[in-house]
PDB file of C-alpha atoms and ligand atoms in Angstrom:
ATOM      1  CA  MET A  17     -15.915  14.164  32.267  1.00  0.00           C
ATOM      2  CA  THR A  18     -17.008  11.153  30.197  1.00  0.00           C
ATOM      3  CA  MET A  19     -14.250   9.260  28.448  1.00  0.00           C
ATOM      4  CA  THR A  20     -14.876   7.673  25.042  1.00  0.00           C
ATOM      5  CA  PRO A  21     -13.964   3.990  25.410  1.00  0.00           C
ATOM      6  CA  ARG A  22     -10.890   2.907  23.492  1.00  0.00           C
ATOM      7  CA  LYS A  23     -11.548   0.789  20.428  1.00  0.00           C
ATOM      8  CA  LYS A  24     -10.106  -2.704  20.905  1.00  0.00           C
ATOM      9  CA  ILE A  25      -8.220  -3.900  17.854  1.00  0.00           C
ATOM     10  CA  ILE A  26      -6.127  -6.862  16.706  1.00  0.00           C
ATOM     11  CA  ILE A  27      -3.675  -6.134  13.898  1.00  0.00           C
ATOM     12  CA  ASP A  28      -3.111  -9.057  11.529  1.00  0.00           C
ATOM     13  CA  THR A  29      -0.054  -8.256   9.461  1.00  0.00           C
ATOM     14  CA  ASP A  30       2.839  -9.236   7.168  1.00  0.00           C
ATOM     15  CA  PRO A  31       5.366  -6.412   7.765  1.00  0.00           C
ATOM     16  CA  GLY A  32       6.266  -4.809   5.282  1.00  0.00           C
ATOM     17  CA  GLN A  33       7.334  -1.175   5.731  1.00  0.00           C
ATOM     18  CA  ASP A  34       3.765   0.121   5.313  1.00  0.00           C
ATOM     19  CA  ASP A  35       2.489  -2.451   7.810  1.00  0.00           C
ATOM     20  CA  ALA A  36       5.178  -1.213  10.210  1.00  0.00           C
ATOM     21  CA  VAL A  37       3.947   2.377   9.945  1.00  0.00           C
ATOM     22  CA  ALA A  38       0.377   1.180  10.495  1.00  0.00           C
ATOM     23  CA  ILE A  39       1.417  -0.676  13.669  1.00  0.00           C
ATOM     24  CA  LEU A  40       3.274   2.401  14.958  1.00  0.00           C
ATOM     25  CA  LEU A  41       0.289   4.633  14.181  1.00  0.00           C
ATOM     26  CA  ALA A  42      -1.964   2.321  16.190  1.00  0.00           C
ATOM     27  CA  LEU A  43       0.447   2.029  19.118  1.00  0.00           C
ATOM     28  CA  ALA A  44       0.806   5.820  19.250  1.00  0.00           C
ATOM     29  CA  SER A  45      -2.951   6.401  19.387  1.00  0.00           C
ATOM     30  CA  PRO A  46      -4.727   6.519  22.752  1.00  0.00           C
ATOM     31  CA  GLU A  47      -8.098   5.974  21.037  1.00  0.00           C
ATOM     32  CA  LEU A  48      -7.016   2.400  20.281  1.00  0.00           C
ATOM     33  CA  GLU A  49      -6.199  -0.525  22.525  1.00  0.00           C
ATOM     34  CA  VAL A  50      -4.057  -3.026  20.608  1.00  0.00           C
ATOM     35  CA  LEU A  51      -4.977  -6.404  22.113  1.00  0.00           C
ATOM     36  CA  GLY A  52      -2.340  -8.166  20.063  1.00  0.00           C
ATOM     37  CA  VAL A  53      -0.551  -8.474  16.756  1.00  0.00           C
ATOM     38  CA  THR A  54      -0.900 -11.614  14.642  1.00  0.00           C
ATOM     39  CA  THR A  55       1.422 -12.402  11.767  1.00  0.00           C
ATOM     40  CA  VAL A  56       0.842 -14.088   8.454  1.00  0.00           C
ATOM     41  CA  ALA A  57       2.986 -15.057   5.479  1.00  0.00           C
ATOM     42  CA  GLY A  58       2.734 -12.469   2.722  1.00  0.00           C
ATOM     43  CA  ASN A  59       5.296  -9.840   1.787  1.00  0.00           C
ATOM     44  CA  VAL A  60       7.948 -12.275   3.054  1.00  0.00           C
ATOM     45  CA  PRO A  61       7.701 -15.722   4.679  1.00  0.00           C
ATOM     46  CA  LEU A  62       6.205 -16.079   8.155  1.00  0.00           C
ATOM     47  CA  ALA A  63       9.507 -16.273  10.072  1.00  0.00           C
ATOM     48  CA  LEU A  64      10.404 -12.821   8.744  1.00  0.00           C
ATOM     49  CA  THR A  65       6.978 -11.195   9.128  1.00  0.00           C
ATOM     50  CA  SER A  66       7.002 -12.418  12.749  1.00  0.00           C
ATOM     51  CA  ARG A  67      10.530 -11.123  13.358  1.00  0.00           C
ATOM     52  CA  ASN A  68       9.556  -7.803  11.772  1.00  0.00           C
ATOM     53  CA  ALA A  69       6.416  -7.411  13.891  1.00  0.00           C
ATOM     54  CA  LEU A  70       8.507  -7.967  17.034  1.00  0.00           C
ATOM     55  CA  MET A  71      11.049  -5.448  15.795  1.00  0.00           C
ATOM     56  CA  VAL A  72       8.355  -2.801  15.272  1.00  0.00           C
ATOM     57  CA  CYS A  73       6.861  -3.346  18.745  1.00  0.00           C
ATOM     58  CA  GLU A  74      10.334  -2.986  20.245  1.00  0.00           C
ATOM     59  CA  LEU A  75      11.012   0.155  18.237  1.00  0.00           C
ATOM     60  CA  ALA A  76       7.810   1.564  19.721  1.00  0.00           C
ATOM     61  CA  GLY A  77       8.959   0.555  23.227  1.00  0.00           C
ATOM     62  CA  ARG A  78       5.957  -1.797  23.472  1.00  0.00           C
ATOM     63  CA  ARG A  79       7.384  -5.148  24.538  1.00  0.00           C
ATOM     64  CA  ASP A  80       4.061  -5.720  26.309  1.00  0.00           C
ATOM     65  CA  ILE A  81       2.173  -6.278  23.041  1.00  0.00           C
ATOM     66  CA  PRO A  82       1.700 -10.023  22.428  1.00  0.00           C
ATOM     67  CA  VAL A  83       2.772 -11.033  18.928  1.00  0.00           C
ATOM     68  CA  TYR A  84       1.455 -14.388  17.702  1.00  0.00           C
ATOM     69  CA  ALA A  85       2.692 -16.181  14.597  1.00  0.00           C
ATOM     70  CA  GLY A  86      -0.046 -17.486  12.328  1.00  0.00           C
ATOM     71  CA  ALA A  87      -0.398 -19.160   8.949  1.00  0.00           C
ATOM     72  CA  ASP A  88       2.794 -19.839   7.026  1.00  0.00           C
ATOM     73  CA  ARG A  89       0.988 -20.320   3.717  1.00  0.00           C
ATOM     74  CA  PRO A  90      -2.304 -19.515   2.010  1.00  0.00           C
ATOM     75  CA  LEU A  91      -5.279 -21.862   2.344  1.00  0.00           C
ATOM     76  CA  LEU A  92      -4.902 -23.501  -1.062  1.00  0.00           C
ATOM     77  CA  LYS A  93      -2.309 -21.667  -3.154  1.00  0.00           C
ATOM     78  CA  THR A  94       1.469 -21.701  -3.030  1.00  0.00           C
ATOM     79  CA  LEU A  95       2.797 -18.640  -1.209  1.00  0.00           C
ATOM     80  CA  VAL A  96       3.757 -15.658  -3.380  1.00  0.00           C
ATOM     81  CA  THR A  97       6.010 -13.064  -1.699  1.00  0.00           C
ATOM     82  CA  ALA A  98       7.079  -9.510  -2.572  1.00  0.00           C
ATOM     83  CA  GLU A  99      10.771  -9.098  -1.761  1.00  0.00           C
ATOM     84  CA  PHE A 100      11.053  -7.119  -4.999  1.00  0.00           C
ATOM     85  CA  VAL A 101       9.081  -4.354  -3.244  1.00  0.00           C
ATOM     86  CA  HIS A 102       9.975  -4.704   0.438  1.00  0.00           C
ATOM     87  CA  GLY A 103      13.545  -6.066   0.218  1.00  0.00           C
ATOM     88  CA  LYS A 104      15.054  -9.338   1.389  1.00  0.00           C
ATOM     89  CA  THR A 105      13.895  -8.971   5.012  1.00  0.00           C
ATOM     90  CA  GLY A 106      10.536  -7.367   4.219  1.00  0.00           C
ATOM     91  CA  LEU A 107      11.610  -4.378   6.287  1.00  0.00           C
ATOM     92  CA  ASP A 108      14.691  -3.227   4.399  1.00  0.00           C
ATOM     93  CA  GLY A 109      15.822   0.377   4.832  1.00  0.00           C
ATOM     94  CA  PRO A 110      17.224   1.357   8.229  1.00  0.00           C
ATOM     95  CA  THR A 111      19.540  -0.898  10.223  1.00  0.00           C
ATOM     96  CA  LEU A 112      17.607  -1.841  13.348  1.00  0.00           C
ATOM     97  CA  PRO A 113      18.584  -4.190  16.174  1.00  0.00           C
ATOM     98  CA  GLU A 114      17.281  -7.745  15.979  1.00  0.00           C
ATOM     99  CA  PRO A 115      14.300  -8.106  18.330  1.00  0.00           C
ATOM    100  CA  THR A 116      14.962  -9.456  21.799  1.00  0.00           C
ATOM    101  CA  MET A 117      11.319  -9.996  22.746  1.00  0.00           C
ATOM    102  CA  ALA A 118       9.896 -13.437  21.990  1.00  0.00           C
ATOM    103  CA  LEU A 119       6.764 -14.431  20.166  1.00  0.00           C
ATOM    104  CA  ALA A 120       3.782 -15.158  22.397  1.00  0.00           C
ATOM    105  CA  LYS A 121       3.135 -18.864  22.898  1.00  0.00           C
ATOM    106  CA  GLY A 122       0.364 -20.315  20.791  1.00  0.00           C
ATOM    107  CA  HIS A 123      -0.987 -19.899  17.288  1.00  0.00           C
ATOM    108  CA  ALA A 124      -2.424 -16.627  15.964  1.00  0.00           C
ATOM    109  CA  VAL A 125      -5.688 -18.324  14.973  1.00  0.00           C
ATOM    110  CA  ASP A 126      -6.186 -19.619  18.534  1.00  0.00           C
ATOM    111  CA  PHE A 127      -5.460 -16.134  19.873  1.00  0.00           C
ATOM    112  CA  LEU A 128      -8.020 -14.618  17.492  1.00  0.00           C
ATOM    113  CA  ILE A 129     -10.698 -17.146  18.463  1.00  0.00           C
ATOM    114  CA  ASP A 130      -9.973 -17.051  22.211  1.00  0.00           C
ATOM    115  CA  THR A 131      -9.945 -13.240  22.278  1.00  0.00           C
ATOM    116  CA  LEU A 132     -13.158 -12.902  20.287  1.00  0.00           C
ATOM    117  CA  MET A 133     -14.935 -15.480  22.459  1.00  0.00           C
ATOM    118  CA  ARG A 134     -13.675 -13.851  25.694  1.00  0.00           C
ATOM    119  CA  GLU A 135     -14.203 -10.150  24.993  1.00  0.00           C
ATOM    120  CA  ASP A 136     -17.698  -8.641  24.908  1.00  0.00           C
ATOM    121  CA  SER A 137     -19.476  -9.513  21.686  1.00  0.00           C
ATOM    122  CA  GLY A 138     -19.182  -6.674  19.150  1.00  0.00           C
ATOM    123  CA  SER A 139     -16.275  -5.019  20.933  1.00  0.00           C
ATOM    124  CA  VAL A 140     -13.240  -6.142  18.906  1.00  0.00           C
ATOM    125  CA  ILE A 141     -12.207  -4.812  15.488  1.00  0.00           C
ATOM    126  CA  LEU A 142      -9.887  -6.881  13.295  1.00  0.00           C
ATOM    127  CA  CYS A 143      -7.369  -4.961  11.181  1.00  0.00           C
ATOM    128  CA  PRO A 144      -5.888  -7.237   8.508  1.00  0.00           C
ATOM    129  CA  LEU A 145      -2.980  -5.668   6.618  1.00  0.00           C
ATOM    130  CA  GLY A 146      -1.898  -8.753   4.668  1.00  0.00           C
ATOM    131  CA  PRO A 147      -3.400 -11.882   3.111  1.00  0.00           C
ATOM    132  CA  LEU A 148      -6.591 -12.900   4.925  1.00  0.00           C
ATOM    133  CA  THR A 149      -5.480 -16.462   5.784  1.00  0.00           C
ATOM    134  CA  ASN A 150      -5.556 -16.146   9.594  1.00  0.00           C
ATOM    135  CA  ILE A 151      -8.929 -14.409   9.584  1.00  0.00           C
ATOM    136  CA  ALA A 152     -10.467 -17.025   7.284  1.00  0.00           C
ATOM    137  CA  LEU A 153      -9.066 -19.859   9.403  1.00  0.00           C
ATOM    138  CA  ALA A 154     -10.547 -18.316  12.566  1.00  0.00           C
ATOM    139  CA  LEU A 155     -13.960 -17.926  10.911  1.00  0.00           C
ATOM    140  CA  ALA A 156     -13.854 -21.487   9.569  1.00  0.00           C
ATOM    141  CA  ARG A 157     -12.672 -23.116  12.793  1.00  0.00           C
ATOM    142  CA  GLU A 158     -15.042 -21.278  15.117  1.00  0.00           C
ATOM    143  CA  PRO A 159     -18.035 -19.963  13.150  1.00  0.00           C
ATOM    144  CA  ARG A 160     -19.437 -18.289  16.299  1.00  0.00           C
ATOM    145  CA  VAL A 161     -16.729 -15.612  16.095  1.00  0.00           C
ATOM    146  CA  ALA A 162     -18.350 -14.031  13.007  1.00  0.00           C
ATOM    147  CA  ALA A 163     -21.219 -12.613  15.037  1.00  0.00           C
ATOM    148  CA  ARG A 164     -18.817 -11.378  17.741  1.00  0.00           C
ATOM    149  CA  ILE A 165     -16.490  -9.305  15.521  1.00  0.00           C
ATOM    150  CA  GLU A 166     -17.404  -5.615  15.594  1.00  0.00           C
ATOM    151  CA  ARG A 167     -15.910  -4.997  12.137  1.00  0.00           C
ATOM    152  CA  ILE A 168     -13.062  -6.025   9.871  1.00  0.00           C
ATOM    153  CA  VAL A 169     -11.139  -3.030   8.514  1.00  0.00           C
ATOM    154  CA  LEU A 170      -8.750  -4.305   5.870  1.00  0.00           C
ATOM    155  CA  MET A 171      -6.304  -3.153   3.248  1.00  0.00           C
ATOM    156  CA  GLY A 172      -6.856  -5.063   0.059  1.00  0.00           C
ATOM    157  CA  GLY A 173      -8.271  -5.140  -3.432  1.00  0.00           C
ATOM    158  CA  GLY A 174      -8.733  -2.591  -6.145  1.00  0.00           C
ATOM    159  CA  GLY A 175     -11.652  -1.249  -8.144  1.00  0.00           C
ATOM    160  CA  PHE A 176     -11.111   1.385 -10.835  1.00  0.00           C
ATOM    161  CA  GLU A 177      -7.388   1.282 -10.019  1.00  0.00           C
ATOM    162  CA  GLY A 178      -7.052  -2.378 -11.061  1.00  0.00           C
ATOM    163  CA  GLY A 179      -4.341  -4.544  -9.536  1.00  0.00           C
ATOM    164  CA  ASN A 180      -0.724  -4.186  -8.502  1.00  0.00           C
ATOM    165  CA  ILE A 181       0.542  -7.781  -8.640  1.00  0.00           C
ATOM    166  CA  THR A 182      -1.440  -8.699 -11.758  1.00  0.00           C
ATOM    167  CA  PRO A 183      -3.440  -6.320 -13.965  1.00  0.00           C
ATOM    168  CA  ALA A 184      -6.575  -7.453 -12.104  1.00  0.00           C
ATOM    169  CA  ALA A 185      -5.466  -8.287  -8.561  1.00  0.00           C
ATOM    170  CA  GLU A 186      -4.040  -6.480  -5.552  1.00  0.00           C
ATOM    171  CA  PHE A 187      -1.302  -8.351  -3.639  1.00  0.00           C
ATOM    172  CA  ASN A 188      -3.069  -9.174  -0.338  1.00  0.00           C
ATOM    173  CA  ILE A 189      -6.129 -10.634  -2.054  1.00  0.00           C
ATOM    174  CA  TYR A 190      -4.107 -12.335  -4.806  1.00  0.00           C
ATOM    175  CA  VAL A 191      -1.913 -14.212  -2.314  1.00  0.00           C
ATOM    176  CA  ASP A 192      -4.933 -15.874  -0.695  1.00  0.00           C
ATOM    177  CA  PRO A 193      -8.106 -15.318  -2.744  1.00  0.00           C
ATOM    178  CA  HIS A 194      -9.861 -18.281  -1.141  1.00  0.00           C
ATOM    179  CA  ALA A 195      -9.406 -16.749   2.305  1.00  0.00           C
ATOM    180  CA  ALA A 196     -10.633 -13.388   1.013  1.00  0.00           C
ATOM    181  CA  ASP A 197     -13.682 -15.053  -0.522  1.00  0.00           C
ATOM    182  CA  LEU A 198     -14.550 -16.633   2.815  1.00  0.00           C
ATOM    183  CA  VAL A 199     -14.121 -13.329   4.663  1.00  0.00           C
ATOM    184  CA  PHE A 200     -16.225 -11.303   2.217  1.00  0.00           C
ATOM    185  CA  ARG A 201     -18.997 -13.910   2.398  1.00  0.00           C
ATOM    186  CA  SER A 202     -18.880 -14.173   6.208  1.00  0.00           C
ATOM    187  CA  GLY A 203     -21.524 -11.552   6.947  1.00  0.00           C
ATOM    188  CA  VAL A 204     -19.107  -9.594   9.170  1.00  0.00           C
ATOM    189  CA  ALA A 205     -19.201  -5.806   8.667  1.00  0.00           C
ATOM    190  CA  ILE A 206     -16.199  -4.883   6.504  1.00  0.00           C
ATOM    191  CA  THR A 207     -14.452  -1.650   5.665  1.00  0.00           C
ATOM    192  CA  MET A 208     -12.133  -2.084   2.717  1.00  0.00           C
ATOM    193  CA  ALA A 209      -9.223   0.212   1.817  1.00  0.00           C
ATOM    194  CA  PRO A 210      -8.449  -0.743  -1.793  1.00  0.00           C
ATOM    195  CA  LEU A 211      -5.712   0.601  -4.066  1.00  0.00           C
ATOM    196  CA  ASP A 212      -8.163   3.301  -5.197  1.00  0.00           C
ATOM    197  CA  VAL A 213      -7.678   5.043  -1.854  1.00  0.00           C
ATOM    198  CA  THR A 214      -4.157   3.931  -0.917  1.00  0.00           C
ATOM    199  CA  HIS A 215      -2.774   5.197  -4.225  1.00  0.00           C
ATOM    200  CA  GLN A 216      -3.689   8.712  -3.049  1.00  0.00           C
ATOM    201  CA  ALA A 217      -1.510   8.332   0.084  1.00  0.00           C
ATOM    202  CA  LEU A 218       1.776   9.177  -1.614  1.00  0.00           C
ATOM    203  CA  THR A 219       5.060   9.468   0.271  1.00  0.00           C
ATOM    204  CA  THR A 220       6.117  12.754  -1.337  1.00  0.00           C
ATOM    205  CA  ARG A 221       9.536  14.243  -0.475  1.00  0.00           C
ATOM    206  CA  ALA A 222       7.889  16.898   1.708  1.00  0.00           C
ATOM    207  CA  ARG A 223       5.884  14.335   3.691  1.00  0.00           C
ATOM    208  CA  VAL A 224       8.911  12.126   4.318  1.00  0.00           C
ATOM    209  CA  ALA A 225      10.947  15.210   5.249  1.00  0.00           C
ATOM    210  CA  ALA A 226       8.309  16.172   7.848  1.00  0.00           C
ATOM    211  CA  ILE A 227       8.638  12.745   9.467  1.00  0.00           C
ATOM    212  CA  ARG A 228      12.438  12.942   9.418  1.00  0.00           C
ATOM    213  CA  ALA A 229      12.226  16.440  10.932  1.00  0.00           C
ATOM    214  CA  LEU A 230      10.740  14.918  14.095  1.00  0.00           C
ATOM    215  CA  GLY A 231      14.421  14.391  14.904  1.00  0.00           C
ATOM    216  CA  THR A 232      13.855  11.091  16.715  1.00  0.00           C
ATOM    217  CA  SER A 233      15.449   7.730  15.945  1.00  0.00           C
ATOM    218  CA  LEU A 234      11.960   6.335  15.313  1.00  0.00           C
ATOM    219  CA  GLY A 235      11.175   9.173  12.873  1.00  0.00           C
ATOM    220  CA  GLU A 236      14.449   8.510  11.077  1.00  0.00           C
ATOM    221  CA  ALA A 237      13.705   4.762  10.836  1.00  0.00           C
ATOM    222  CA  VAL A 238      10.258   5.489   9.368  1.00  0.00           C
ATOM    223  CA  ALA A 239      11.712   7.984   6.863  1.00  0.00           C
ATOM    224  CA  GLN A 240      14.238   5.363   5.731  1.00  0.00           C
ATOM    225  CA  TRP A 241      11.524   2.709   5.409  1.00  0.00           C
ATOM    226  CA  LEU A 242       9.444   5.021   3.257  1.00  0.00           C
ATOM    227  CA  GLU A 243      12.409   5.936   1.082  1.00  0.00           C
ATOM    228  CA  PHE A 244      13.252   2.271   0.544  1.00  0.00           C
ATOM    229  CA  PHE A 245       9.692   1.155  -0.116  1.00  0.00           C
ATOM    230  CA  GLU A 246       8.671   4.006  -2.445  1.00  0.00           C
ATOM    231  CA  ARG A 247      11.452   3.373  -5.014  1.00  0.00           C
ATOM    232  CA  PHE A 248       9.666   0.450  -6.624  1.00  0.00           C
ATOM    233  CA  ASP A 249       6.316   2.195  -7.061  1.00  0.00           C
ATOM    234  CA  GLU A 250       7.865   5.534  -8.100  1.00  0.00           C
ATOM    235  CA  GLN A 251       9.482   3.730 -11.016  1.00  0.00           C
ATOM    236  CA  LYS A 252       6.383   1.698 -11.786  1.00  0.00           C
ATOM    237  CA  TYR A 253       3.909   4.564 -11.729  1.00  0.00           C
ATOM    238  CA  GLY A 254       6.286   7.391 -12.743  1.00  0.00           C
ATOM    239  CA  GLN A 255       5.323   9.732  -9.912  1.00  0.00           C
ATOM    240  CA  GLU A 256       6.825  11.321  -6.787  1.00  0.00           C
ATOM    241  CA  GLY A 257       6.365   8.999  -3.811  1.00  0.00           C
ATOM    242  CA  GLY A 258       4.836   5.574  -3.379  1.00  0.00           C
ATOM    243  CA  PRO A 259       1.474   4.605  -1.877  1.00  0.00           C
ATOM    244  CA  LEU A 260       1.479   4.076   1.886  1.00  0.00           C
ATOM    245  CA  HIS A 261      -1.222   1.406   1.870  1.00  0.00           C
ATOM    246  CA  ASP A 262      -1.694  -0.168   5.283  1.00  0.00           C
ATOM    247  CA  PRO A 263      -1.836   2.914   7.559  1.00  0.00           C
ATOM    248  CA  CYS A 264      -5.110   3.800   5.774  1.00  0.00           C
ATOM    249  CA  VAL A 265      -6.753   1.074   7.884  1.00  0.00           C
ATOM    250  CA  ILE A 266      -5.695   2.611  11.186  1.00  0.00           C
ATOM    251  CA  ALA A 267      -6.267   6.177   9.974  1.00  0.00           C
ATOM    252  CA  TRP A 268      -9.868   5.302   9.057  1.00  0.00           C
ATOM    253  CA  LEU A 269     -10.462   4.111  12.634  1.00  0.00           C
ATOM    254  CA  LEU A 270      -8.972   7.319  14.029  1.00  0.00           C
ATOM    255  CA  ARG A 271     -10.272   9.895  11.558  1.00  0.00           C
ATOM    256  CA  PRO A 272     -12.959   8.458   9.242  1.00  0.00           C
ATOM    257  CA  GLU A 273     -13.734  11.974   8.020  1.00  0.00           C
ATOM    258  CA  LEU A 274     -10.434  11.923   6.104  1.00  0.00           C
ATOM    259  CA  PHE A 275     -12.001   9.325   3.787  1.00  0.00           C
ATOM    260  CA  THR A 276     -14.956   9.031   1.456  1.00  0.00           C
ATOM    261  CA  GLY A 277     -16.494   5.761   0.343  1.00  0.00           C
ATOM    262  CA  ARG A 278     -19.701   3.889  -0.255  1.00  0.00           C
ATOM    263  CA  ASP A 279     -21.376   0.630   0.680  1.00  0.00           C
ATOM    264  CA  CYS A 280     -21.043  -1.921  -2.130  1.00  0.00           C
ATOM    265  CA  HIS A 281     -21.224  -5.591  -2.864  1.00  0.00           C
ATOM    266  CA  VAL A 282     -17.742  -7.047  -3.272  1.00  0.00           C
ATOM    267  CA  ALA A 283     -17.043 -10.508  -4.707  1.00  0.00           C
ATOM    268  CA  ILE A 284     -13.678 -12.238  -5.013  1.00  0.00           C
ATOM    269  CA  GLU A 285     -12.573 -14.077  -8.136  1.00  0.00           C
ATOM    270  CA  THR A 286     -10.992 -17.334  -6.999  1.00  0.00           C
ATOM    271  CA  ALA A 287     -10.871 -19.472 -10.134  1.00  0.00           C
ATOM    272  CA  SER A 288      -9.892 -17.636 -13.310  1.00  0.00           C
ATOM    273  CA  PRO A 289      -6.174 -17.910 -14.094  1.00  0.00           C
ATOM    274  CA  LEU A 290      -6.431 -14.487 -15.731  1.00  0.00           C
ATOM    275  CA  THR A 291      -8.127 -12.542 -12.949  1.00  0.00           C
ATOM    276  CA  GLN A 292      -7.683 -14.649  -9.791  1.00  0.00           C
ATOM    277  CA  GLY A 293      -7.727 -12.389  -6.705  1.00  0.00           C
ATOM    278  CA  MET A 294      -9.713  -9.634  -8.408  1.00  0.00           C
ATOM    279  CA  THR A 295     -12.124  -7.797  -6.124  1.00  0.00           C
ATOM    280  CA  VAL A 296     -15.266  -7.245  -8.181  1.00  0.00           C
ATOM    281  CA  ILE A 297     -16.662  -4.097  -6.550  1.00  0.00           C
ATOM    282  CA  ASP A 298     -20.213  -3.217  -7.547  1.00  0.00           C
ATOM    283  CA  TRP A 299     -19.566   0.534  -7.152  1.00  0.00           C
ATOM    284  CA  TRP A 300     -22.551   1.510  -9.295  1.00  0.00           C
ATOM    285  CA  GLY A 301     -24.964  -1.003  -7.739  1.00  0.00           C
ATOM    286  CA  VAL A 302     -25.641  -2.712 -11.054  1.00  0.00           C
ATOM    287  CA  THR A 303     -26.072  -6.212  -9.617  1.00  0.00           C
ATOM    288  CA  GLY A 304     -28.685  -5.307  -7.039  1.00  0.00           C
ATOM    289  CA  GLN A 305     -26.809  -7.503  -4.536  1.00  0.00           C
ATOM    290  CA  ALA A 306     -26.816  -6.296  -0.940  1.00  0.00           C
ATOM    291  CA  ALA A 307     -23.681  -4.416   0.148  1.00  0.00           C
ATOM    292  CA  ASN A 308     -21.204  -6.487   2.151  1.00  0.00           C
ATOM    293  CA  ALA A 309     -18.491  -3.837   2.513  1.00  0.00           C
ATOM    294  CA  HIS A 310     -17.920  -0.144   2.986  1.00  0.00           C
ATOM    295  CA  VAL A 311     -15.427   0.578   0.202  1.00  0.00           C
ATOM    296  CA  LEU A 312     -13.159   3.595   0.616  1.00  0.00           C
ATOM    297  CA  GLY A 313     -12.532   5.729  -2.456  1.00  0.00           C
ATOM    298  CA  GLY A 314     -11.303   9.211  -1.519  1.00  0.00           C
ATOM    299  CA  LEU A 315      -8.640  10.482   0.878  1.00  0.00           C
ATOM    300  CA  ASP A 316      -7.539  13.828   2.293  1.00  0.00           C
ATOM    301  CA  ALA A 317      -3.874  12.890   1.841  1.00  0.00           C
ATOM    302  CA  ASP A 318      -2.449  15.969   3.596  1.00  0.00           C
ATOM    303  CA  GLY A 319      -4.698  15.301   6.602  1.00  0.00           C
ATOM    304  CA  PHE A 320      -3.617  11.651   6.566  1.00  0.00           C
ATOM    305  CA  TYR A 321       0.102  12.513   6.672  1.00  0.00           C
ATOM    306  CA  ALA A 322      -0.474  15.242   9.271  1.00  0.00           C
ATOM    307  CA  LEU A 323      -2.126  12.593  11.469  1.00  0.00           C
ATOM    308  CA  ILE A 324       0.715  10.094  10.995  1.00  0.00           C
ATOM    309  CA  THR A 325       3.402  12.701  11.664  1.00  0.00           C
ATOM    310  CA  GLU A 326       1.657  14.066  14.755  1.00  0.00           C
ATOM    311  CA  ARG A 327       1.196  10.557  16.160  1.00  0.00           C
ATOM    312  CA  LEU A 328       4.767   9.433  15.453  1.00  0.00           C
ATOM    313  CA  ALA A 329       5.960  12.544  17.314  1.00  0.00           C
ATOM    314  CA  ARG A 330       4.367  11.125  20.459  1.00  0.00           C
ATOM    315  CA  PHE A 331       7.004   8.406  20.673  1.00  0.00           C
ATOM    316  CA  GLY A 332       9.515  11.103  21.657  1.00  0.00           C
TER     317      GLY A 332
HETATM  318  C1  LIG B 406      -0.380  -4.489   0.128  1.00  0.00           C
HETATM  319  O1  LIG B 406       0.576  -5.487  -0.209  1.00  0.00           O
HETATM  320  C2  LIG B 406       1.723  -5.351   0.600  1.00  0.00           C
HETATM  321  O2  LIG B 406       2.853  -5.356  -0.201  1.00  0.00           O
HETATM  322  C3  LIG B 406       1.569  -4.092   1.394  1.00  0.00           C
HETATM  323  O3  LIG B 406       2.095  -4.274   2.695  1.00  0.00           O
HETATM  324  C4  LIG B 406       0.077  -3.857   1.424  1.00  0.00           C
HETATM  325  O4  LIG B 406      -0.524  -4.537   2.505  1.00  0.00           O
HETATM  326  C5  LIG B 406      -0.522  -3.525  -1.024  1.00  0.00           C
HETATM  327  O5  LIG B 406      -0.927  -4.202  -2.172  1.00  0.00           O
HETATM  328 CA1  LIG B 407       0.782  -5.517   4.323  1.00  0.00          CA
END
């Protein structure tokens, strides 16, 4: 019997309840080998995103996963955080024990560069779930890594759906547009999960109930995260459930057939005070510029939640 090799991934993240579910989905999936988790300032400051990433690995029983702290601020801008969505800790909802595992020694950017230079070229996928600061720093400090990255699969941006932190900009890109600009101009193959797709991944009552019905402490923690996190967007958008953004990245790696999308040119607005952080997606090909990203647009949301629920069940 021939075994399909596991995809090697590094998750770069700012947990965040939806980041936490994405990390759990990856750790539960035998198709993926998580080489490490790197943290970045975003939803909350770096000390908390690092603490939260450790907490999630411990919840998954995966103290073996190295977690490296990275950039504590964007390249050029002052850090903007989102406690109004994610709560004071970034992971508000259930009461979980403080992590006992320690951060790995060294900086996330060094870990990214060292890993990409050590592993076979074209064998490592980067999965950024927050602002792109660490990824941009790695590309800037060691330009040879660009050619060695298999693909960057990221959550960020918006097209027809607009923005969620300003009318024009999605949070991850808005926080560090200069980093995003560098990444989108790097020549690395990119898959982008913008708000257009993540806004279809709604945490309806029935979907949260199915996760709670797993009857495990992990399932209960996830259900409480989703219930905490969805309140803000339910009010904002006037609908049942909030968008579960970041797990779209991992789900695309596991089951790309759940998604539709197209190859487009994507440019990042870095300067305009009105639209800074906007992802200008040439969905209709009107510029004639070569595509630099595969942009996701459609989602089989029931299939997506069935996948998450089935994988979370594996934690027992
Ligand atoms: C993105 O911003 C964060 O609040 C979420 O974790 C997600 O990565 C959605 O705009
Ligand atoms: Ca995130």
